[in-house]
């Protein structure tokens, strides 16, 4: 999550949706923000206290955290946005990320199908939060009443034009998006990873995301 008091925006960073590139581009604005240094100091104090003083919004915090912590009128005045991604594509990206950077999280399931079935198995004993992509993306966008409270939802599939639209609404010239953390170990078409059965598993687990965000197994133009 990235908050800018000067430019009055709140970026809700959902993992594996292009958010690292968006964050890297927007973080440059911090140097122009007179609130940057007080915020940095509070962040360090939060770290030193074990984050017990609630002065820092975590990188992948849900929007409800900001709504509950910030003054009501201040929160309402922020331009709140996030990026989302096709759930089937997201699961493929997450698998490759874990296999590349945290292979011990695979739980001994080395193929995409085996890992997906294990991860989404409702009877799997809870050992740890396998990865953030098991959480519904819409959970990051709603408040405690289930109401959508972000002002703009960009799409990973339209990252560049949607980011340009966001920058226009913030009132800045769109900086170049760096190609941060690009995966080089996966096939391009996520559909090639799925059988009918595993595609149905994702459709069932992420049904609310698919309905609210308008995604389908096949990409749309």
PDB file of C-alpha atoms in Angstrom:
ATOM      1  CA  UNK A   1       0.000   0.000   0.000  1.00  0.00           C
ATOM      2  CA  UNK A   2       1.321   3.426  -0.931  1.00  0.00           C
ATOM      3  CA  UNK A   3      -0.109   6.625   0.559  1.00  0.00           C
ATOM      4  CA  UNK A   4       0.754  10.075  -0.780  1.00  0.00           C
ATOM      5  CA  UNK A   5      -0.505  13.011   1.311  1.00  0.00           C
ATOM      6  CA  UNK A   6       0.726  15.556  -1.256  1.00  0.00           C
ATOM      7  CA  UNK A   7      -0.918  13.943  -4.283  1.00  0.00           C
ATOM      8  CA  UNK A   8      -3.867  12.590  -2.269  1.00  0.00           C
ATOM      9  CA  UNK A   9      -3.831   9.001  -3.484  1.00  0.00           C
ATOM     10  CA  UNK A  10      -3.788   5.553  -1.925  1.00  0.00           C
ATOM     11  CA  UNK A  11      -2.475   2.655  -3.975  1.00  0.00           C
ATOM     12  CA  UNK A  12      -3.714  -0.744  -2.795  1.00  0.00           C
ATOM     13  CA  UNK A  13      -1.045  -3.204  -3.867  1.00  0.00           C
ATOM     14  CA  UNK A  14      -2.385  -6.675  -4.683  1.00  0.00           C
ATOM     15  CA  UNK A  15       0.487  -9.100  -5.228  1.00  0.00           C
ATOM     16  CA  UNK A  16       1.334 -10.338  -8.738  1.00  0.00           C
ATOM     17  CA  UNK A  17      -0.790  -7.743 -10.544  1.00  0.00           C
ATOM     18  CA  UNK A  18       1.976  -5.466 -11.824  1.00  0.00           C
ATOM     19  CA  UNK A  19       1.945  -3.536  -8.572  1.00  0.00           C
ATOM     20  CA  UNK A  20       5.703  -3.661  -8.067  1.00  0.00           C
ATOM     21  CA  UNK A  21       6.168  -1.710 -11.305  1.00  0.00           C
ATOM     22  CA  UNK A  22       3.423   0.757 -10.373  1.00  0.00           C
ATOM     23  CA  UNK A  23       4.872   1.230  -6.907  1.00  0.00           C
ATOM     24  CA  UNK A  24       8.383   1.765  -8.265  1.00  0.00           C
ATOM     25  CA  UNK A  25       7.108   4.429 -10.666  1.00  0.00           C
ATOM     26  CA  UNK A  26       5.052   6.269  -8.032  1.00  0.00           C
ATOM     27  CA  UNK A  27       7.574   6.040  -5.202  1.00  0.00           C
ATOM     28  CA  UNK A  28       9.660   8.647  -7.026  1.00  0.00           C
ATOM     29  CA  UNK A  29       6.964  11.162  -6.101  1.00  0.00           C
ATOM     30  CA  UNK A  30       7.860  10.752  -2.437  1.00  0.00           C
ATOM     31  CA  UNK A  31      10.879  12.997  -2.811  1.00  0.00           C
ATOM     32  CA  UNK A  32       8.557  15.876  -3.732  1.00  0.00           C
ATOM     33  CA  UNK A  33       6.256  15.231  -0.782  1.00  0.00           C
ATOM     34  CA  UNK A  34       6.956  17.265   2.387  1.00  0.00           C
ATOM     35  CA  UNK A  35       5.283  14.493   4.383  1.00  0.00           C
ATOM     36  CA  UNK A  36       7.772  11.872   3.189  1.00  0.00           C
ATOM     37  CA  UNK A  37      10.301  12.353   6.007  1.00  0.00           C
ATOM     38  CA  UNK A  38       7.756  12.338   8.867  1.00  0.00           C
ATOM     39  CA  UNK A  39       6.172   9.237   7.311  1.00  0.00           C
ATOM     40  CA  UNK A  40       9.580   7.584   6.984  1.00  0.00           C
ATOM     41  CA  UNK A  41      10.340   8.319  10.640  1.00  0.00           C
ATOM     42  CA  UNK A  42       6.999   6.850  11.732  1.00  0.00           C
ATOM     43  CA  UNK A  43       7.694   3.794   9.594  1.00  0.00           C
ATOM     44  CA  UNK A  44      11.034   3.260  11.318  1.00  0.00           C
ATOM     45  CA  UNK A  45       9.473   3.727  14.748  1.00  0.00           C
ATOM     46  CA  UNK A  46       6.828   1.184  13.810  1.00  0.00           C
ATOM     47  CA  UNK A  47       9.515  -1.274  12.787  1.00  0.00           C
ATOM     48  CA  UNK A  48      11.470  -0.767  15.992  1.00  0.00           C
ATOM     49  CA  UNK A  49       8.328  -1.370  18.062  1.00  0.00           C
ATOM     50  CA  UNK A  50       7.510  -4.602  16.257  1.00  0.00           C
ATOM     51  CA  UNK A  51       4.715  -2.747  14.428  1.00  0.00           C
ATOM     52  CA  UNK A  52       2.728  -2.411  17.631  1.00  0.00           C
ATOM     53  CA  UNK A  53       1.978   1.312  17.184  1.00  0.00           C
ATOM     54  CA  UNK A  54       0.003   0.919  13.899  1.00  0.00           C
ATOM     55  CA  UNK A  55       1.809   3.772  12.173  1.00  0.00           C
ATOM     56  CA  UNK A  56       2.651   1.854   9.011  1.00  0.00           C
ATOM     57  CA  UNK A  57       0.372   0.420   6.317  1.00  0.00           C
ATOM     58  CA  UNK A  58       1.931  -2.883   5.162  1.00  0.00           C
ATOM     59  CA  UNK A  59       2.927  -3.337   1.529  1.00  0.00           C
ATOM     60  CA  UNK A  60       0.030  -5.667   0.718  1.00  0.00           C
ATOM     61  CA  UNK A  61      -2.523  -4.338   3.201  1.00  0.00           C
ATOM     62  CA  UNK A  62      -6.196  -4.393   2.268  1.00  0.00           C
ATOM     63  CA  UNK A  63      -8.000  -1.099   1.752  1.00  0.00           C
ATOM     64  CA  UNK A  64     -10.073  -1.743   4.869  1.00  0.00           C
ATOM     65  CA  UNK A  65      -6.911  -1.257   6.969  1.00  0.00           C
ATOM     66  CA  UNK A  66      -6.548   2.299   5.682  1.00  0.00           C
ATOM     67  CA  UNK A  67     -10.259   2.973   6.077  1.00  0.00           C
ATOM     68  CA  UNK A  68     -10.183   1.892   9.701  1.00  0.00           C
ATOM     69  CA  UNK A  69      -6.930   3.706  10.592  1.00  0.00           C
ATOM     70  CA  UNK A  70      -7.279   7.001   8.730  1.00  0.00           C
ATOM     71  CA  UNK A  71      -9.718   9.806   9.621  1.00  0.00           C
ATOM     72  CA  UNK A  72     -13.003   9.282   7.796  1.00  0.00           C
ATOM     73  CA  UNK A  73     -13.034  12.493   5.756  1.00  0.00           C
ATOM     74  CA  UNK A  74      -9.369  12.168   4.894  1.00  0.00           C
ATOM     75  CA  UNK A  75      -9.892   8.617   3.633  1.00  0.00           C
ATOM     76  CA  UNK A  76     -12.909   9.685   1.577  1.00  0.00           C
ATOM     77  CA  UNK A  77     -10.870  12.457  -0.050  1.00  0.00           C
ATOM     78  CA  UNK A  78      -8.125  10.121  -1.262  1.00  0.00           C
ATOM     79  CA  UNK A  79      -8.108   8.754  -4.809  1.00  0.00           C
ATOM     80  CA  UNK A  80      -7.958   5.042  -4.070  1.00  0.00           C
ATOM     81  CA  UNK A  81      -6.933   2.596  -6.767  1.00  0.00           C
ATOM     82  CA  UNK A  82      -5.641  -0.925  -7.311  1.00  0.00           C
ATOM     83  CA  UNK A  83      -4.736  -3.313 -10.095  1.00  0.00           C
ATOM     84  CA  UNK A  84      -6.269  -6.762 -10.525  1.00  0.00           C
ATOM     85  CA  UNK A  85      -5.486  -9.756 -12.737  1.00  0.00           C
ATOM     86  CA  UNK A  86      -7.265 -12.669 -14.391  1.00  0.00           C
ATOM     87  CA  UNK A  87      -7.478 -15.277 -11.578  1.00  0.00           C
ATOM     88  CA  UNK A  88      -6.342 -18.152 -13.796  1.00  0.00           C
ATOM     89  CA  UNK A  89      -3.316 -16.203 -14.993  1.00  0.00           C
ATOM     90  CA  UNK A  90      -2.589 -15.056 -11.437  1.00  0.00           C
ATOM     91  CA  UNK A  91      -2.345 -18.629 -10.173  1.00  0.00           C
ATOM     92  CA  UNK A  92       0.188 -19.516 -12.857  1.00  0.00           C
ATOM     93  CA  UNK A  93       2.258 -16.423 -12.033  1.00  0.00           C
ATOM     94  CA  UNK A  94       2.125 -17.221  -8.323  1.00  0.00           C
ATOM     95  CA  UNK A  95       3.259 -20.816  -8.882  1.00  0.00           C
ATOM     96  CA  UNK A  96       6.316 -19.720 -10.822  1.00  0.00           C
ATOM     97  CA  UNK A  97       7.138 -17.036  -8.261  1.00  0.00           C
ATOM     98  CA  UNK A  98       7.050 -19.556  -5.417  1.00  0.00           C
ATOM     99  CA  UNK A  99       8.984 -22.200  -7.340  1.00  0.00           C
ATOM    100  CA  UNK A 100      11.650 -19.622  -8.185  1.00  0.00           C
ATOM    101  CA  UNK A 101      11.955 -17.755  -4.857  1.00  0.00           C
ATOM    102  CA  UNK A 102      10.367 -19.916  -2.118  1.00  0.00           C
ATOM    103  CA  UNK A 103      10.405 -23.531  -3.334  1.00  0.00           C
ATOM    104  CA  UNK A 104       9.914 -24.857   0.214  1.00  0.00           C
ATOM    105  CA  UNK A 105       6.385 -23.403   0.055  1.00  0.00           C
ATOM    106  CA  UNK A 106       5.471 -25.905  -2.653  1.00  0.00           C
ATOM    107  CA  UNK A 107       4.958 -28.545   0.003  1.00  0.00           C
ATOM    108  CA  UNK A 108       6.549 -31.184  -2.189  1.00  0.00           C
ATOM    109  CA  UNK A 109       4.115 -30.503  -5.058  1.00  0.00           C
ATOM    110  CA  UNK A 110       6.405 -29.744  -7.962  1.00  0.00           C
ATOM    111  CA  UNK A 111       3.947 -29.445 -10.855  1.00  0.00           C
ATOM    112  CA  UNK A 112       1.432 -26.658 -11.320  1.00  0.00           C
ATOM    113  CA  UNK A 113      -1.544 -29.004 -11.206  1.00  0.00           C
ATOM    114  CA  UNK A 114      -0.389 -30.810  -8.069  1.00  0.00           C
ATOM    115  CA  UNK A 115       0.399 -27.562  -6.278  1.00  0.00           C
ATOM    116  CA  UNK A 116      -2.886 -25.916  -7.287  1.00  0.00           C
ATOM    117  CA  UNK A 117      -4.948 -28.901  -6.114  1.00  0.00           C
ATOM    118  CA  UNK A 118      -3.076 -28.981  -2.813  1.00  0.00           C
ATOM    119  CA  UNK A 119      -3.264 -25.223  -2.278  1.00  0.00           C
ATOM    120  CA  UNK A 120      -6.998 -24.981  -2.981  1.00  0.00           C
ATOM    121  CA  UNK A 121      -7.933 -28.167  -1.124  1.00  0.00           C
ATOM    122  CA  UNK A 122     -10.403 -27.047   1.587  1.00  0.00           C
ATOM    123  CA  UNK A 123      -9.325 -30.023   3.726  1.00  0.00           C
ATOM    124  CA  UNK A 124      -5.631 -29.151   3.603  1.00  0.00           C
ATOM    125  CA  UNK A 125      -4.304 -28.850   7.154  1.00  0.00           C
ATOM    126  CA  UNK A 126      -3.462 -25.224   7.852  1.00  0.00           C
ATOM    127  CA  UNK A 127       0.301 -24.952   8.174  1.00  0.00           C
ATOM    128  CA  UNK A 128       0.910 -21.427   6.872  1.00  0.00           C
ATOM    129  CA  UNK A 129      -0.538 -18.977   4.425  1.00  0.00           C
ATOM    130  CA  UNK A 130       0.844 -20.651   1.292  1.00  0.00           C
ATOM    131  CA  UNK A 131       0.871 -17.446  -0.734  1.00  0.00           C
ATOM    132  CA  UNK A 132      -1.136 -14.251  -1.045  1.00  0.00           C
ATOM    133  CA  UNK A 133      -2.788 -15.362  -4.292  1.00  0.00           C
ATOM    134  CA  UNK A 134      -5.034 -17.732  -2.357  1.00  0.00           C
ATOM    135  CA  UNK A 135      -6.848 -14.637  -1.045  1.00  0.00           C
ATOM    136  CA  UNK A 136      -9.634 -13.144  -3.151  1.00  0.00           C
ATOM    137  CA  UNK A 137      -8.513  -9.992  -4.916  1.00  0.00           C
ATOM    138  CA  UNK A 138     -11.833  -8.369  -4.086  1.00  0.00           C
ATOM    139  CA  UNK A 139     -10.989  -8.757  -0.385  1.00  0.00           C
ATOM    140  CA  UNK A 140      -8.422  -6.006  -0.938  1.00  0.00           C
ATOM    141  CA  UNK A 141     -11.035  -3.651  -2.397  1.00  0.00           C
ATOM    142  CA  UNK A 142     -13.949  -3.816   0.034  1.00  0.00           C
ATOM    143  CA  UNK A 143     -14.670  -2.576   3.546  1.00  0.00           C
ATOM    144  CA  UNK A 144     -16.060  -4.498   6.522  1.00  0.00           C
ATOM    145  CA  UNK A 145     -19.573  -4.227   5.058  1.00  0.00           C
ATOM    146  CA  UNK A 146     -18.498  -5.730   1.751  1.00  0.00           C
ATOM    147  CA  UNK A 147     -18.806  -2.413  -0.068  1.00  0.00           C
ATOM    148  CA  UNK A 148     -16.354  -1.613  -2.835  1.00  0.00           C
ATOM    149  CA  UNK A 149     -14.440   1.444  -1.601  1.00  0.00           C
ATOM    150  CA  UNK A 150     -11.698   1.964  -4.198  1.00  0.00           C
ATOM    151  CA  UNK A 151     -12.301   4.599  -6.863  1.00  0.00           C
ATOM    152  CA  UNK A 152     -10.519   2.957  -9.771  1.00  0.00           C
ATOM    153  CA  UNK A 153      -9.645  -0.647 -10.616  1.00  0.00           C
ATOM    154  CA  UNK A 154      -6.913  -1.016 -13.203  1.00  0.00           C
ATOM    155  CA  UNK A 155      -6.161  -4.285 -14.913  1.00  0.00           C
ATOM    156  CA  UNK A 156      -2.857  -6.061 -15.320  1.00  0.00           C
ATOM    157  CA  UNK A 157      -3.936  -6.824 -18.879  1.00  0.00           C
ATOM    158  CA  UNK A 158      -4.125  -3.067 -19.589  1.00  0.00           C
ATOM    159  CA  UNK A 159      -1.346  -2.011 -17.246  1.00  0.00           C
ATOM    160  CA  UNK A 160       0.138   0.836 -19.276  1.00  0.00           C
ATOM    161  CA  UNK A 161      -3.058   2.628 -20.415  1.00  0.00           C
ATOM    162  CA  UNK A 162      -4.763   2.164 -17.049  1.00  0.00           C
ATOM    163  CA  UNK A 163      -1.699   3.507 -15.251  1.00  0.00           C
ATOM    164  CA  UNK A 164      -1.733   6.529 -17.578  1.00  0.00           C
ATOM    165  CA  UNK A 165      -5.404   7.111 -16.676  1.00  0.00           C
ATOM    166  CA  UNK A 166      -4.566   6.902 -12.970  1.00  0.00           C
ATOM    167  CA  UNK A 167      -1.757   9.423 -13.329  1.00  0.00           C
ATOM    168  CA  UNK A 168      -4.100  11.794 -15.188  1.00  0.00           C
ATOM    169  CA  UNK A 169      -6.566  11.587 -12.303  1.00  0.00           C
ATOM    170  CA  UNK A 170      -3.800  12.200  -9.774  1.00  0.00           C
ATOM    171  CA  UNK A 171      -2.697  15.173 -11.819  1.00  0.00           C
ATOM    172  CA  UNK A 172       0.804  14.092 -12.796  1.00  0.00           C
ATOM    173  CA  UNK A 173       2.537  13.161 -16.010  1.00  0.00           C
ATOM    174  CA  UNK A 174       2.733   9.383 -16.208  1.00  0.00           C
ATOM    175  CA  UNK A 175       6.282   8.195 -15.459  1.00  0.00           C
ATOM    176  CA  UNK A 176       7.687   5.207 -17.311  1.00  0.00           C
ATOM    177  CA  UNK A 177       6.710   1.885 -15.801  1.00  0.00           C
ATOM    178  CA  UNK A 178       9.806  -0.197 -15.041  1.00  0.00           C
ATOM    179  CA  UNK A 179       9.651  -3.865 -15.963  1.00  0.00           C
ATOM    180  CA  UNK A 180      10.016  -5.040 -12.397  1.00  0.00           C
ATOM    181  CA  UNK A 181      10.250  -8.733 -11.470  1.00  0.00           C
ATOM    182  CA  UNK A 182       9.353 -10.121 -14.886  1.00  0.00           C
ATOM    183  CA  UNK A 183       9.119 -13.904 -14.939  1.00  0.00           C
ATOM    184  CA  UNK A 184      11.187 -15.676 -17.578  1.00  0.00           C
ATOM    185  CA  UNK A 185      10.419 -19.276 -16.652  1.00  0.00           C
ATOM    186  CA  UNK A 186       6.798 -19.676 -17.748  1.00  0.00           C
ATOM    187  CA  UNK A 187       4.845 -20.237 -20.905  1.00  0.00           C
ATOM    188  CA  UNK A 188       3.086 -17.150 -22.184  1.00  0.00           C
ATOM    189  CA  UNK A 189      -0.452 -18.546 -22.378  1.00  0.00           C
ATOM    190  CA  UNK A 190      -1.740 -19.387 -18.897  1.00  0.00           C
ATOM    191  CA  UNK A 191      -4.505 -21.543 -20.397  1.00  0.00           C
ATOM    192  CA  UNK A 192      -1.947 -24.150 -21.447  1.00  0.00           C
ATOM    193  CA  UNK A 193      -1.367 -24.973 -17.750  1.00  0.00           C
ATOM    194  CA  UNK A 194      -4.941 -26.051 -17.106  1.00  0.00           C
ATOM    195  CA  UNK A 195      -7.164 -29.040 -17.563  1.00  0.00           C
ATOM    196  CA  UNK A 196     -10.930 -28.617 -17.472  1.00  0.00           C
ATOM    197  CA  UNK A 197     -10.889 -29.859 -13.886  1.00  0.00           C
ATOM    198  CA  UNK A 198      -8.202 -27.477 -12.597  1.00  0.00           C
ATOM    199  CA  UNK A 199      -9.766 -24.542 -14.445  1.00  0.00           C
ATOM    200  CA  UNK A 200     -12.995 -25.371 -12.626  1.00  0.00           C
ATOM    201  CA  UNK A 201     -11.152 -25.380  -9.284  1.00  0.00           C
ATOM    202  CA  UNK A 202     -10.055 -21.793  -9.846  1.00  0.00           C
ATOM    203  CA  UNK A 203     -13.526 -20.813 -11.074  1.00  0.00           C
ATOM    204  CA  UNK A 204     -15.051 -22.152  -7.868  1.00  0.00           C
ATOM    205  CA  UNK A 205     -12.526 -20.746  -5.385  1.00  0.00           C
ATOM    206  CA  UNK A 206     -12.392 -17.296  -6.989  1.00  0.00           C
ATOM    207  CA  UNK A 207     -16.057 -17.072  -8.010  1.00  0.00           C
ATOM    208  CA  UNK A 208     -16.590 -13.660  -6.384  1.00  0.00           C
ATOM    209  CA  UNK A 209     -13.536 -12.171  -8.096  1.00  0.00           C
ATOM    210  CA  UNK A 210     -14.660 -13.535 -11.446  1.00  0.00           C
ATOM    211  CA  UNK A 211     -18.175 -12.138 -10.989  1.00  0.00           C
ATOM    212  CA  UNK A 212     -17.208  -8.726  -9.574  1.00  0.00           C
ATOM    213  CA  UNK A 213     -14.223  -8.106 -11.819  1.00  0.00           C
ATOM    214  CA  UNK A 214     -15.701  -9.536 -15.011  1.00  0.00           C
ATOM    215  CA  UNK A 215     -13.041 -12.124 -15.802  1.00  0.00           C
ATOM    216  CA  UNK A 216     -13.357 -15.395 -17.706  1.00  0.00           C
ATOM    217  CA  UNK A 217     -11.022 -18.256 -18.461  1.00  0.00           C
ATOM    218  CA  UNK A 218     -10.494 -16.941 -21.968  1.00  0.00           C
ATOM    219  CA  UNK A 219      -9.090 -13.400 -22.187  1.00  0.00           C
ATOM    220  CA  UNK A 220     -11.262 -10.629 -23.571  1.00  0.00           C
ATOM    221  CA  UNK A 221     -10.114  -7.731 -25.722  1.00  0.00           C
TER     222      UNK A 221
END
